[in-house]
Short mmCIF file of C-alpha atoms and ligand atoms in Angstrom, two decimals:
data_model
loop_
_atom_site.label_atom_id
_atom_site.label_comp_id
_atom_site.label_asym_id
_atom_site.label_seq_id
_atom_site.Cartn_x
_atom_site.Cartn_y
_atom_site.Cartn_z
CA MET A 22 0.00 0.00 0.00
CA ASP A 23 1.36 3.41 -0.99
CA SER A 24 2.07 6.23 1.44
CA ILE A 25 2.47 9.95 1.02
CA LEU A 26 5.37 11.81 2.63
CA VAL A 27 4.85 15.52 3.42
CA ARG A 28 7.42 17.89 4.93
CA GLY A 29 6.48 21.33 6.27
CA ASN A 30 7.99 23.62 3.67
CA GLY A 31 6.75 27.18 4.28
CA PRO A 32 4.14 29.21 2.41
CA LEU A 33 2.57 27.99 -0.83
CA SER A 34 2.30 29.92 -4.04
CA GLY A 35 0.72 28.97 -7.35
CA GLU A 36 -2.49 27.70 -8.88
CA ILE A 37 -4.52 24.47 -8.72
CA SER A 38 -7.12 23.47 -11.31
CA ILE A 39 -10.24 21.95 -9.78
CA ALA A 40 -11.62 18.79 -11.41
CA GLY A 41 -15.19 17.67 -12.03
CA ALA A 42 -17.12 16.58 -8.93
CA LYS A 43 -16.75 12.94 -7.83
CA ASN A 44 -20.17 13.07 -6.18
CA ALA A 45 -21.79 14.47 -9.32
CA ALA A 46 -20.14 11.94 -11.65
CA LEU A 47 -21.17 9.03 -9.40
CA THR A 48 -24.84 9.92 -9.87
CA LEU A 49 -24.65 11.09 -13.49
CA MET A 50 -23.09 7.84 -14.69
CA PRO A 51 -26.00 5.55 -13.59
CA ALA A 52 -28.33 7.84 -15.58
CA THR A 53 -27.12 5.92 -18.66
CA LEU A 54 -29.39 3.08 -17.49
CA LEU A 55 -32.43 5.31 -18.17
CA THR A 56 -31.92 5.42 -21.95
CA ASP A 57 -30.85 3.21 -24.85
CA GLU A 58 -28.95 6.13 -26.39
CA PRO A 59 -25.37 7.20 -25.60
CA LEU A 60 -24.73 9.51 -22.61
CA THR A 61 -21.46 11.42 -22.94
CA LEU A 62 -19.96 13.00 -19.81
CA THR A 63 -17.12 15.51 -20.00
CA ASN A 64 -14.94 17.09 -17.27
CA VAL A 65 -14.99 13.68 -15.56
CA PRO A 66 -12.50 13.41 -12.66
CA ARG A 67 -9.86 10.68 -12.94
CA LEU A 68 -10.55 8.71 -9.76
CA SER A 69 -10.71 5.09 -8.69
CA ASP A 70 -14.43 5.48 -7.84
CA ILE A 71 -15.08 6.38 -11.48
CA LYS A 72 -13.25 3.23 -12.60
CA THR A 73 -15.35 1.19 -10.16
CA THR A 74 -18.55 2.70 -11.56
CA ASN A 75 -17.42 1.92 -15.12
CA GLU A 76 -16.84 -1.68 -13.99
CA LEU A 77 -20.29 -1.83 -12.38
CA LEU A 78 -22.11 -0.39 -15.41
CA SER A 79 -20.21 -2.69 -17.79
CA SER A 80 -21.38 -5.67 -15.70
CA LEU A 81 -24.98 -4.55 -16.36
CA GLY A 82 -24.47 -4.29 -20.12
CA THR A 83 -23.27 -0.70 -20.63
CA GLU A 84 -20.63 -0.16 -23.29
CA VAL A 85 -18.07 2.19 -21.73
CA ALA A 86 -15.68 4.26 -23.87
CA VAL A 87 -13.07 6.26 -21.93
CA MET A 88 -11.34 9.08 -23.80
CA GLN A 89 -8.99 12.00 -23.25
CA ASP A 90 -7.17 10.26 -20.40
CA GLY A 91 -10.47 9.60 -18.60
CA GLN A 92 -11.91 13.13 -18.78
CA ILE A 93 -14.55 12.07 -21.31
CA ILE A 94 -16.65 8.94 -20.86
CA VAL A 95 -19.28 7.70 -23.34
CA LEU A 96 -21.80 5.36 -21.70
CA ASP A 97 -24.03 3.40 -24.10
CA THR A 98 -26.61 1.12 -22.47
CA HIS A 99 -28.41 0.01 -25.59
CA GLU A 100 -29.62 -2.97 -23.60
CA ILE A 101 -29.39 -4.00 -19.94
CA THR A 102 -28.12 -7.57 -20.23
CA ASN A 103 -27.68 -8.29 -16.50
CA HIS A 104 -29.98 -6.97 -13.77
CA THR A 105 -27.84 -7.80 -10.75
CA ALA A 106 -25.28 -5.44 -9.20
CA HIS A 107 -23.01 -7.84 -7.36
CA TYR A 108 -21.66 -7.43 -3.82
CA ASP A 109 -18.01 -7.68 -4.91
CA ILE A 110 -18.38 -4.38 -6.77
CA VAL A 111 -20.99 -2.69 -4.56
CA ARG A 112 -18.93 -3.28 -1.39
CA LYS A 113 -16.06 -1.27 -2.94
CA MET A 114 -18.25 1.78 -3.40
CA ARG A 115 -21.56 2.50 -1.66
CA ALA A 116 -22.70 4.87 -4.39
CA SER A 117 -23.35 1.73 -6.47
CA ILE A 118 -26.82 1.81 -4.88
CA LEU A 119 -27.58 4.59 -7.40
CA VAL A 120 -28.09 2.01 -10.18
CA LEU A 121 -31.20 0.74 -8.37
CA GLY A 122 -33.64 3.54 -9.23
CA PRO A 123 -32.71 3.89 -12.92
CA MET A 124 -32.58 0.12 -13.58
CA LEU A 125 -35.94 -0.43 -11.86
CA ALA A 126 -37.52 2.46 -13.76
CA ARG A 127 -36.37 1.21 -17.15
CA GLU A 128 -36.69 -2.57 -16.70
CA GLY A 129 -39.30 -3.09 -14.01
CA TYR A 130 -36.90 -5.08 -11.86
CA ALA A 131 -33.41 -4.83 -10.37
CA VAL A 132 -31.28 -6.79 -7.93
CA VAL A 133 -28.66 -4.74 -6.09
CA SER A 134 -26.42 -5.84 -3.25
CA LEU A 135 -27.03 -3.95 -0.03
CA PRO A 136 -24.02 -1.63 0.26
CA GLY A 137 -22.09 -2.35 3.45
CA GLY A 138 -21.56 0.45 5.90
CA CYS A 139 -18.25 2.21 5.84
CA ALA A 140 -15.78 3.72 8.30
CA ILE A 141 -17.84 6.87 8.84
CA GLY A 142 -21.13 5.17 9.58
CA ALA A 143 -23.73 2.44 9.06
CA ARG A 144 -25.15 4.35 6.11
CA PRO A 145 -28.43 2.49 5.62
CA VAL A 146 -30.46 2.88 2.43
CA ASP A 147 -33.93 2.63 3.99
CA LEU A 148 -35.01 6.00 2.54
CA HIS A 149 -34.08 4.89 -0.99
CA LEU A 150 -36.20 1.75 -0.56
CA LYS A 151 -39.17 3.45 1.12
CA GLY A 152 -39.26 6.01 -1.70
CA LEU A 153 -39.32 3.33 -4.40
CA GLU A 154 -42.02 1.40 -2.50
CA ALA A 155 -44.12 4.59 -2.45
CA MET A 156 -43.79 4.56 -6.26
CA GLY A 157 -45.24 1.04 -6.39
CA ALA A 158 -42.10 -1.09 -6.25
CA LYS A 159 -42.07 -4.36 -4.32
CA ILE A 160 -38.87 -4.62 -2.28
CA ASP A 161 -37.58 -7.91 -0.81
CA LEU A 162 -34.28 -8.27 1.03
CA LYS A 163 -32.75 -11.72 0.49
CA GLU A 164 -29.26 -12.85 1.45
CA GLY A 165 -27.82 -9.35 1.45
CA TYR A 166 -29.47 -8.33 -1.82
CA ILE A 167 -32.27 -5.89 -2.58
CA HIS A 168 -34.80 -7.50 -4.99
CA ALA A 169 -36.93 -4.69 -6.43
CA THR A 170 -39.81 -5.27 -8.87
CA ALA A 171 -42.37 -2.98 -10.48
CA LYS A 172 -44.19 -5.21 -12.97
CA ASN A 173 -46.44 -2.44 -14.28
CA GLY A 174 -43.70 0.17 -14.06
CA LEU A 175 -43.28 2.82 -11.37
CA LYS A 176 -45.99 5.37 -10.68
CA GLY A 177 -45.61 8.95 -9.53
CA ALA A 178 -45.95 9.56 -5.77
CA THR A 179 -45.42 12.27 -3.17
CA ILE A 180 -42.43 11.32 -1.01
CA GLU A 181 -41.33 13.24 2.07
CA PHE A 182 -37.87 12.45 3.50
CA PRO A 183 -37.34 12.75 7.29
CA PHE A 184 -34.05 14.46 6.42
CA ALA A 185 -32.47 15.58 3.17
CA SER A 186 -30.64 12.43 2.06
CA VAL A 187 -28.45 13.12 -1.00
CA GLY A 188 -28.40 9.55 -2.34
CA ALA A 189 -32.08 8.89 -1.73
CA THR A 190 -32.99 12.13 -3.53
CA GLU A 191 -30.80 11.11 -6.49
CA ASN A 192 -32.23 7.57 -6.70
CA ILE A 193 -35.85 8.74 -6.57
CA LEU A 194 -35.18 11.67 -8.93
CA MET A 195 -33.78 9.31 -11.59
CA ALA A 196 -36.51 6.68 -11.09
CA ALA A 197 -39.29 9.31 -11.30
CA THR A 198 -38.22 10.51 -14.77
CA LEU A 199 -39.76 7.35 -16.31
CA ALA A 200 -42.59 6.79 -13.80
CA LYS A 201 -46.24 7.17 -14.84
CA GLY A 202 -47.52 10.49 -13.50
CA THR A 203 -46.08 13.12 -11.18
CA THR A 204 -43.60 12.60 -8.34
CA VAL A 205 -43.01 15.25 -5.68
CA ILE A 206 -39.96 14.86 -3.42
CA LYS A 207 -40.33 16.89 -0.22
CA ASN A 208 -37.35 17.72 2.01
CA ALA A 209 -35.18 16.87 -0.98
CA ALA A 210 -31.41 17.35 -0.77
CA ARG A 211 -30.33 20.67 -2.30
CA GLU A 212 -26.65 19.93 -3.09
CA PRO A 213 -25.21 21.33 -6.36
CA GLU A 214 -24.67 17.72 -7.49
CA ILE A 215 -28.47 17.23 -7.39
CA VAL A 216 -28.94 20.30 -9.61
CA ASP A 217 -26.23 18.99 -11.96
CA LEU A 218 -28.05 15.64 -12.22
CA ALA A 219 -31.38 17.40 -12.88
CA ASP A 220 -29.73 19.55 -15.58
CA CYS A 221 -28.42 16.42 -17.29
CA LEU A 222 -31.76 14.57 -17.01
CA ARG A 223 -33.59 17.60 -18.46
CA LYS A 224 -31.20 17.53 -21.44
CA MET A 225 -32.18 13.85 -21.81
CA GLY A 226 -35.85 14.87 -22.03
CA ALA A 227 -36.97 14.65 -18.39
CA HIS A 228 -39.47 17.13 -16.97
CA ILE A 229 -38.03 18.31 -13.64
CA SER A 230 -38.53 21.51 -11.63
CA GLY A 231 -37.57 22.71 -8.13
CA ASP A 232 -34.12 21.04 -8.01
CA GLY A 233 -31.87 23.00 -5.67
CA SER A 234 -34.87 23.68 -3.40
CA SER A 235 -36.43 21.32 -0.85
CA VAL A 236 -39.30 20.38 -3.18
CA ILE A 237 -38.56 18.71 -6.53
CA THR A 238 -41.39 17.89 -8.97
CA ILE A 239 -40.92 15.36 -11.78
CA GLU A 240 -43.45 14.62 -14.53
CA GLY A 241 -42.70 11.12 -15.83
CA VAL A 242 -42.10 10.66 -19.58
CA GLU A 243 -42.17 7.60 -21.86
CA LYS A 244 -38.54 7.66 -22.87
CA LEU A 245 -35.30 9.59 -22.38
CA HIS A 246 -32.70 10.20 -25.08
CA GLY A 247 -28.93 10.54 -24.95
CA THR A 248 -27.01 13.80 -24.40
CA THR A 249 -23.61 15.29 -23.65
CA HIS A 250 -23.11 16.88 -20.24
CA PRO A 251 -20.14 18.44 -18.38
CA VAL A 252 -19.70 17.34 -14.77
CA VAL A 253 -19.99 20.29 -12.36
CA THR A 254 -16.88 21.53 -10.51
CA ASP A 255 -15.97 19.57 -7.38
CA ARG A 256 -16.79 21.87 -4.45
CA ILE A 257 -15.21 19.47 -1.94
CA GLU A 258 -11.89 19.30 -3.82
CA LEU A 259 -12.15 23.11 -4.10
CA GLY A 260 -12.69 23.60 -0.35
CA THR A 261 -9.93 21.13 0.42
CA TYR A 262 -7.33 23.04 -1.61
CA MET A 263 -8.58 26.42 -0.34
CA LEU A 264 -7.41 25.26 3.08
CA ALA A 265 -3.87 24.51 1.88
CA PRO A 266 -2.70 28.19 1.97
CA VAL A 267 -4.82 28.74 5.09
CA ILE A 268 -2.75 26.09 6.88
CA ALA A 269 0.66 26.61 5.24
CA GLY A 270 0.40 30.34 4.54
CA GLY A 271 0.89 31.92 1.11
CA GLU A 272 -1.45 32.44 -1.79
CA VAL A 273 -3.11 29.94 -4.15
CA GLU A 274 -5.53 30.48 -7.04
CA LEU A 275 -8.13 27.73 -7.52
CA LEU A 276 -8.94 27.56 -11.23
CA GLY A 277 -12.62 26.84 -11.90
CA GLY A 278 -13.57 27.57 -8.28
CA ARG A 279 -17.02 29.10 -7.70
CA ILE A 280 -18.10 30.83 -4.48
CA ASP A 281 -21.76 29.85 -4.97
CA LEU A 282 -20.80 26.18 -4.50
CA LEU A 283 -19.37 26.85 -1.02
CA SER A 284 -21.00 29.95 0.48
CA ALA A 285 -21.31 28.59 4.05
CA PHE A 286 -17.70 27.38 3.96
CA CYS A 287 -16.45 30.76 2.66
CA GLU A 288 -18.42 32.59 5.36
CA LYS A 289 -16.71 30.41 7.98
CA LEU A 290 -13.28 31.17 6.48
CA ASP A 291 -14.14 34.88 6.60
CA GLU A 292 -15.08 34.52 10.30
CA ALA A 293 -11.71 32.83 10.85
CA GLY A 294 -9.92 35.78 9.24
CA ILE A 295 -9.37 34.47 5.73
CA SER A 296 -10.74 36.40 2.78
CA VAL A 297 -11.57 34.65 -0.46
CA THR A 298 -11.44 36.74 -3.62
CA GLU A 299 -13.11 35.89 -6.91
CA THR A 300 -10.79 36.12 -9.93
CA LYS A 301 -11.43 35.81 -13.69
CA ARG A 302 -10.27 32.19 -13.52
CA GLY A 303 -11.75 31.13 -10.16
CA LEU A 304 -11.00 31.91 -6.52
CA LYS A 305 -7.90 33.17 -4.71
CA VAL A 306 -7.07 32.41 -1.08
CA ALA A 307 -4.24 34.19 0.72
CA SER A 308 -3.06 33.88 4.29
CA ARG A 309 -0.23 35.69 5.90
CA ASN A 310 1.11 33.25 8.44
CA GLY A 311 -1.21 30.25 8.38
CA ARG A 312 -2.69 31.20 11.76
CA ILE A 313 -6.46 31.75 11.83
CA THR A 314 -8.93 32.59 14.57
CA GLY A 315 -10.73 29.63 16.11
CA VAL A 316 -14.38 29.28 15.00
CA ASN A 317 -17.29 26.93 15.71
CA VAL A 318 -18.52 24.71 12.86
CA THR A 319 -21.70 22.64 12.53
CA THR A 320 -22.07 20.39 9.50
CA GLU A 321 -25.46 20.51 7.77
CA PRO A 322 -27.04 19.50 4.47
CA PHE A 323 -26.47 22.03 1.67
CA PRO A 324 -26.47 25.05 1.80
CA GLY A 325 -24.95 24.55 5.28
CA PHE A 326 -21.31 23.72 6.03
CA PRO A 327 -20.50 20.45 4.15
CA THR A 328 -19.73 17.36 6.22
CA ASP A 329 -17.17 16.44 3.53
CA LEU A 330 -15.07 19.47 4.57
CA GLN A 331 -15.28 18.90 8.33
CA ALA A 332 -12.06 16.89 8.62
CA GLN A 333 -10.12 19.37 6.51
CA MET A 334 -11.43 22.33 8.55
CA MET A 335 -10.45 20.54 11.75
CA ALA A 336 -6.88 20.27 10.43
CA ALA A 337 -6.86 24.05 9.86
CA LEU A 338 -8.27 24.77 13.32
CA CYS A 339 -5.59 22.68 15.06
CA THR A 340 -3.18 25.62 14.81
CA ALA A 341 -5.79 28.38 15.12
CA ASP A 342 -5.57 31.09 17.74
CA GLY A 343 -8.20 30.03 20.26
CA THR A 344 -10.67 27.20 20.72
CA SER A 345 -13.10 25.78 18.14
CA VAL A 346 -16.00 23.35 18.51
CA LEU A 347 -16.90 21.19 15.51
CA GLU A 348 -20.31 19.51 15.53
CA GLU A 349 -20.84 16.64 13.05
CA THR A 350 -24.57 16.17 12.49
CA ILE A 351 -24.61 14.06 9.30
CA PHE A 352 -22.54 10.94 10.10
CA GLU A 353 -22.22 9.12 13.42
CA ASN A 354 -18.50 8.38 13.23
CA ARG A 355 -16.72 11.06 11.29
CA PHE A 356 -13.97 12.13 13.72
CA MET A 357 -11.46 9.36 12.97
CA HIS A 358 -8.94 11.94 11.80
CA ALA A 359 -8.88 13.37 15.35
CA PRO A 360 -6.67 10.65 16.95
CA GLU A 361 -4.27 10.93 14.01
CA LEU A 362 -4.08 14.73 14.33
CA ILE A 363 -3.49 14.26 18.08
CA ARG A 364 -0.48 12.11 17.17
CA MET A 365 0.82 15.23 15.41
CA GLY A 366 0.46 17.27 18.59
CA ALA A 367 -3.06 18.63 18.13
CA ASN A 368 -5.19 19.27 21.22
CA ILE A 369 -8.60 17.76 20.44
CA ASP A 370 -11.31 16.47 22.75
CA VAL A 371 -14.02 14.32 21.09
CA HIS A 372 -17.35 13.71 22.84
CA GLY A 373 -20.02 12.03 20.70
CA GLY A 374 -20.81 14.34 17.79
CA HIS A 375 -18.68 17.21 19.11
CA ALA A 376 -14.93 17.82 18.84
CA THR A 377 -13.31 20.67 20.80
CA VAL A 378 -10.05 21.85 19.25
CA THR A 379 -7.69 24.05 21.28
CA GLY A 380 -5.21 25.68 18.93
CA VAL A 381 -1.49 24.95 19.32
CA THR A 382 1.24 27.00 17.63
CA LYS A 383 2.66 24.19 15.52
CA LEU A 384 2.01 20.53 14.73
CA LYS A 385 4.81 18.00 14.58
CA GLY A 386 5.19 15.56 11.70
CA ALA A 387 4.44 11.90 12.51
CA PRO A 388 3.51 8.63 10.81
CA VAL A 389 -0.33 8.65 10.60
CA MET A 390 -2.98 6.44 9.03
CA ALA A 391 -5.75 7.35 6.62
CA THR A 392 -9.12 5.89 7.59
CA ASP A 393 -11.47 7.37 5.03
CA LEU A 394 -11.30 9.69 2.07
CA ARG A 395 -11.69 13.06 3.73
CA ALA A 396 -9.80 12.11 6.90
CA SER A 397 -6.78 11.17 4.77
CA VAL A 398 -6.63 14.50 3.00
CA SER A 399 -6.95 16.36 6.33
CA LEU A 400 -3.74 14.63 7.46
CA ILE A 401 -1.96 15.71 4.29
CA LEU A 402 -3.08 19.30 4.88
CA ALA A 403 -1.88 19.18 8.49
CA GLY A 404 1.50 17.89 7.29
CA LEU A 405 1.97 20.93 5.02
CA ALA A 406 2.75 23.15 8.02
CA ALA A 407 3.98 20.61 10.56
CA THR A 408 7.65 20.58 11.59
CA GLY A 409 9.41 17.50 10.24
CA GLU A 410 7.98 14.66 8.22
CA THR A 411 4.43 13.32 8.08
CA ILE A 412 3.89 9.93 6.45
CA VAL A 413 0.26 9.17 5.61
CA SER A 414 -0.32 5.46 4.98
CA ARG A 415 -3.24 3.68 3.22
CA VAL A 416 -3.52 6.45 0.63
CA TYR A 417 -5.76 4.30 -1.55
CA HIS A 418 -8.50 6.17 0.29
CA LEU A 419 -7.21 9.38 -1.30
CA ASP A 420 -7.22 7.96 -4.80
CA ARG A 421 -11.00 7.61 -4.53
CA GLY A 422 -11.57 11.34 -4.39
CA TYR A 423 -8.50 13.38 -5.32
CA GLU A 424 -6.92 13.19 -8.75
CA GLN A 425 -3.19 14.02 -8.95
CA LEU A 426 -3.09 15.41 -5.39
CA VAL A 427 0.71 15.19 -5.05
CA ARG A 428 1.27 16.93 -8.41
CA LYS A 429 -1.24 19.70 -7.62
CA LEU A 430 0.25 20.52 -4.21
CA ALA A 431 3.89 20.13 -5.33
CA ALA A 432 3.19 22.64 -8.12
CA CYS A 433 2.43 25.19 -5.39
CA GLY A 434 5.70 24.55 -3.57
CA ALA A 435 4.65 21.80 -1.15
CA ASP A 436 7.37 19.29 -0.26
CA ILE A 437 5.30 16.16 -0.93
CA GLU A 438 5.91 12.81 -2.59
CA ARG A 439 4.17 9.45 -3.03
CA ILE A 440 6.08 6.41 -1.79
CA SER A 441 5.13 3.15 -3.42
CA ALA A 442 5.04 0.24 -1.00
C1 EPZ B 505 -23.47 11.57 -0.19
O1 EPZ B 505 -23.55 10.35 0.53
C2 EPZ B 505 -22.00 11.74 -0.56
N1 EPZ B 505 -21.57 10.63 -1.41
C3 EPZ B 505 -21.16 11.79 0.72
O2 EPZ B 505 -19.81 12.06 0.32
C4 EPZ B 505 -21.65 12.97 1.56
O3 EPZ B 505 -20.92 13.00 2.77
C5 EPZ B 505 -23.14 12.79 1.87
O4 EPZ B 505 -23.88 12.68 0.62
C6 EPZ B 505 -23.72 13.96 2.65
O5 EPZ B 505 -23.51 15.15 1.96
C7 EPZ B 505 -21.89 10.65 -2.73
O6 EPZ B 505 -22.53 11.56 -3.22
C8 EPZ B 505 -21.39 9.51 -3.56
P1 EPZ B 505 -26.90 10.87 2.62
P2 EPZ B 505 -25.00 9.70 0.85
O7 EPZ B 505 -27.85 9.90 2.04
O8 EPZ B 505 -25.90 9.90 -0.29
C9 EPZ B 505 -28.26 8.60 6.56
C10 EPZ B 505 -17.49 11.74 0.28
O9 EPZ B 505 -16.60 11.87 1.15
N2 EPZ B 505 -29.14 7.85 5.65
O10 EPZ B 505 -27.19 12.33 2.51
O11 EPZ B 505 -24.79 8.33 1.36
C11 EPZ B 505 -26.80 8.28 6.36
O12 EPZ B 505 -26.45 7.16 7.15
C12 EPZ B 505 -18.80 11.06 0.63
O13 EPZ B 505 -17.39 12.14 -0.91
C13 EPZ B 505 -30.11 7.01 6.20
O14 EPZ B 505 -30.23 6.87 7.41
O15 EPZ B 505 -25.45 10.64 2.07
C14 EPZ B 505 -26.11 9.53 6.81
O16 EPZ B 505 -25.97 9.48 8.22
C15 EPZ B 505 -18.85 10.60 2.08
N3 EPZ B 505 -30.94 6.33 5.35
C16 EPZ B 505 -27.07 10.65 6.44
O17 EPZ B 505 -28.34 10.00 6.22
C17 EPZ B 505 -30.85 6.45 4.00
O18 EPZ B 505 -31.63 5.79 3.28
C18 EPZ B 505 -26.72 11.39 5.17
O19 EPZ B 505 -26.69 10.45 4.15
C19 EPZ B 505 -29.85 7.31 3.46
C20 EPZ B 505 -29.02 8.01 4.31
#
């Protein structure tokens, strides 16, 4: 297993281009199952999760053509030849559950392995299943697999989520495009990746309104056609790299960055003493000495502070001036980066869903272990300003969500290298 070695190396300076959003691509790709015409996606990030999704879709009968070094993918599901998404693929990536809605909508039946939990939580899919049942599907759970049938096709329904689940919104949104009648999703997730999916589905002929708000209305249609669609910018990669100069000092321009994708995060940076400026090519973040003011953070569904930036923000607050309290409200176990940051000299107290961080002047490099995607990148960020060497092991987690991370940070002056095991 590869590791990444980071040495504190002073302020950063340069520019980082932001890729297409992993969490948009992972829901756009299953949309190919809704049509027998080709779906072409551009600005696709080059990540292992994308490769896993290509593998999953191919197993269902999709012809996958990868071009331009992975940035363009043509998905052609002329026919679904296999209706079972097997555990050996689904267990590698939970987002595989997003083939359930589209496959059921098009074929009237689908068998998908229950995705296991993961390090950050149990991550059940009960809301996905309840939503599809409300649309007339029969759901049976047998030997770890979801058997979903809708012999006469899905029918429109009004579905109200107890909380704004991103994946459940995406599954129901895709399924509803081919259902008979109108579907209304109440307390829908509002993330930009949902709006990107709706934009793509509309280009395929779907009738969708209200995406980006808490109420999405979908009028089912007979058939969808193919289209070409660019994947929206990755706001989590953007926020991650915005914190690099915050932690290490210096100035970095994030090409393709958009403030509207991260308003709550930018407001929090402003509160901590960091100003973000919009440029012709994206966003610029500058920080004099890498020391910010401690702030309190509560993760919430969009447009609140993203849970996927909580670990990275914690890394920045470890050397802040003052105390910060981070409250994680989305996942039940998303502080696993804390013990690793403590190994680097951070002063963090975790109680249930709250972590209290008391700023120290400097972290010290240490060997640390990545536990999940966002925790691993928070350790890399912490290593940028720590004295000495930080070695982050199990970086396969990183490859799931950050393309060319070492190259992007090294180009801004970071002393960072990947060590193959
Ligand atoms: C998506 O996961 C993202 N993944 C996650 O990003 C992100 O953290 C999360 O949304 C929240 O923003 C992708 O888009 C591929 P949820 P998802 O359904 O859809 C519970 C990353 O690092 N829940 O909004 O699984 C669930 O357990 C990843 O890129 C149910 O109880 O998130 C969690 O506690 C991590 N029942 C909470 O809701 C359900 O049926 C939020 O889950 C569904 C979810």
